[in-house]
Amino acid sequence: MTYCDEVHAVGMYGPRGGGIAEREAAMTRIDVIEGTLAKAFGCLGGYIAASTMVIDAVRSYASGFIFTTALPPAICAAATAAIRHLKASNWERERHQDRVAQTKSALSAAGLPVMPTETHIIPLLVGCADKCKAASDRLLAKHGIYIQPINFPTVPRGTERLRITPTPYHKDMHIDDLVRALIEVWEELGLERGTSDRSRTKAPRARSLRLLHARETLEPRRNRTSSATPTKAVVAEKRASGSG
Ligand SMILES: Cc1ncc(COP(=O)(O)O)c(C=O)c1O
């Protein structure tokens, strides 16, 4: 059975916002697709889509489903409206990708350490938990920009990062402000600069960023667990650095 967690993709990928499986025309090959109403659809709650039999089994046996309060009607109405809208409108998806590309390129041009990623979540490497929290705090206190620090156990120690998620409604002006603020924070905290381009010219660093990239593509799944098995790439990285 194939279970695909598409919470970071529903609404955002695929011609009707069905997610990556829809974009890849692979929906019929997936048995269960998990989606959230809380990210692209801007509400709360979530769902799984599967055959009648699977759904019936979950309804009958999943205690987490049976012993929980149903979503309020207002949330259901808002989620329905959002889903209907994003099934028909491509503007948000196209604009989202455009804003992500613009943000990545502005950050890289400023020499900020953007970690390579194919997704719309842009990681900026800090590499130290305390500094990552300090950078997030300073961004909010001094610049009015809230970006969460992503530390262990969500990511391996030494790869702490800020994770930037542009939306379709971020204008060039907002991206420019963000870059200016980040440069100030990077300078104030003495954080390491270096674009992914520069890192490609340095063998050890390039290698580590490539391995981090492998991790990053798998990482959203890890948000919820602290005991996830490390990927082969990360294990290889740890062995190479002698840390495990
Ligand atoms: C991969 C993944 N699945 C599921 C969830 C849970 O989504 P929700 O917060 O809507 O319950 C998250 C939350 O970020 C996630 O990253």
mmCIF file with all atom_site columns, C-alpha atoms and ligand atoms in Angstrom, residues 5 7-8 34-39 44-46 219-224, ligand 1:
data_model
loop_
_atom_site.group_PDB
_atom_site.id
_atom_site.type_symbol
_atom_site.label_atom_id
_atom_site.label_alt_id
_atom_site.label_comp_id
_atom_site.label_asym_id
_atom_site.label_entity_id
_atom_site.label_seq_id
_atom_site.pdbx_PDB_ins_code
_atom_site.Cartn_x
_atom_site.Cartn_y
_atom_site.Cartn_z
_atom_site.occupancy
_atom_site.B_iso_or_equiv
_atom_site.pdbx_formal_charge
_atom_site.auth_seq_id
_atom_site.auth_comp_id
_atom_site.auth_asym_id
_atom_site.auth_atom_id
_atom_site.pdbx_PDB_model_num
ATOM   1  C CA . ASP A 1 5   ? 1.647  12.733 2.778  1.00 0.00 ? 5   ASP A CA 1
ATOM   2  C CA . VAL A 1 7   ? 0.200  18.313 3.155  1.00 0.00 ? 7   VAL A CA 1
ATOM   3  C CA . HIS A 1 8   ? 2.934  20.574 1.783  1.00 0.00 ? 8   HIS A CA 1
ATOM   4  C CA . GLU A 1 34  ? -3.064 12.800 3.130  1.00 0.00 ? 34  GLU A CA 1
ATOM   5  C CA . GLY A 1 35  ? -3.813 16.495 2.876  1.00 0.00 ? 35  GLY A CA 1
ATOM   6  C CA . THR A 1 36  ? -4.206 19.371 5.280  1.00 0.00 ? 36  THR A CA 1
ATOM   7  C CA . LEU A 1 37  ? -6.676 22.204 5.227  1.00 0.00 ? 37  LEU A CA 1
ATOM   8  C CA . ALA A 1 38  ? -4.237 24.273 7.281  1.00 0.00 ? 38  ALA A CA 1
ATOM   9  C CA . LYS A 1 39  ? -1.548 25.288 4.779  1.00 0.00 ? 39  LYS A CA 1
ATOM   10 C CA . LEU A 1 44  ? -7.621 23.985 9.998  1.00 0.00 ? 44  LEU A CA 1
ATOM   11 C CA . GLY A 1 45  ? -7.969 20.222 9.964  1.00 0.00 ? 45  GLY A CA 1
ATOM   12 C CA . GLY A 1 46  ? -7.076 17.682 7.366  1.00 0.00 ? 46  GLY A CA 1
ATOM   13 C CA . GLU A 1 219 ? 12.365 16.734 5.828  1.00 0.00 ? 219 GLU A CA 1
ATOM   14 C CA . PRO A 1 220 ? 8.774  18.026 6.077  1.00 0.00 ? 220 PRO A CA 1
ATOM   15 C CA . ARG A 1 221 ? 7.797  14.552 7.204  1.00 0.00 ? 221 ARG A CA 1
ATOM   16 C CA . ARG A 1 222 ? 10.149 14.895 10.143 1.00 0.00 ? 222 ARG A CA 1
ATOM   17 C CA . ASN A 1 223 ? 8.478  17.962 11.596 1.00 0.00 ? 223 ASN A CA 1
ATOM   18 C CA . ARG A 1 224 ? 6.366  15.786 13.787 1.00 0.00 ? 224 ARG A CA 1
HETATM 19 C C1 . LIG B 2 .   ? 4.588  16.457 6.545  1.00 0.00 ? 1   LIG B C1 1
HETATM 20 C C2 . LIG B 2 .   ? 3.474  16.924 7.427  1.00 0.00 ? 1   LIG B C2 1
HETATM 21 N N1 . LIG B 2 .   ? 2.375  16.148 7.565  1.00 0.00 ? 1   LIG B N1 1
HETATM 22 C C3 . LIG B 2 .   ? 1.367  16.546 8.351  1.00 0.00 ? 1   LIG B C3 1
HETATM 23 C C4 . LIG B 2 .   ? 1.410  17.745 9.032  1.00 0.00 ? 1   LIG B C4 1
HETATM 24 C C5 . LIG B 2 .   ? 0.271  18.127 9.914  1.00 0.00 ? 1   LIG B C5 1
HETATM 25 O O1 . LIG B 2 .   ? -0.527 19.086 9.339  1.00 0.00 ? 1   LIG B O1 1
HETATM 26 P P1 . LIG B 2 .   ? -1.596 19.838 10.239 1.00 0.00 ? 1   LIG B P1 1
HETATM 27 O O2 . LIG B 2 .   ? -0.829 20.802 11.071 1.00 0.00 ? 1   LIG B O2 1
HETATM 28 O O3 . LIG B 2 .   ? -2.509 20.500 9.295  1.00 0.00 ? 1   LIG B O3 1
HETATM 29 O O4 . LIG B 2 .   ? -2.277 18.798 11.076 1.00 0.00 ? 1   LIG B O4 1
HETATM 30 C C6 . LIG B 2 .   ? 2.521  18.587 8.899  1.00 0.00 ? 1   LIG B C6 1
HETATM 31 C C7 . LIG B 2 .   ? 2.576  19.891 9.587  1.00 0.00 ? 1   LIG B C7 1
HETATM 32 O O5 . LIG B 2 .   ? 3.379  20.744 9.331  1.00 0.00 ? 1   LIG B O5 1
HETATM 33 C C8 . LIG B 2 .   ? 3.594  18.155 8.077  1.00 0.00 ? 1   LIG B C8 1
HETATM 34 O O6 . LIG B 2 .   ? 4.696  18.907 7.937  1.00 0.00 ? 1   LIG B O6 1
#
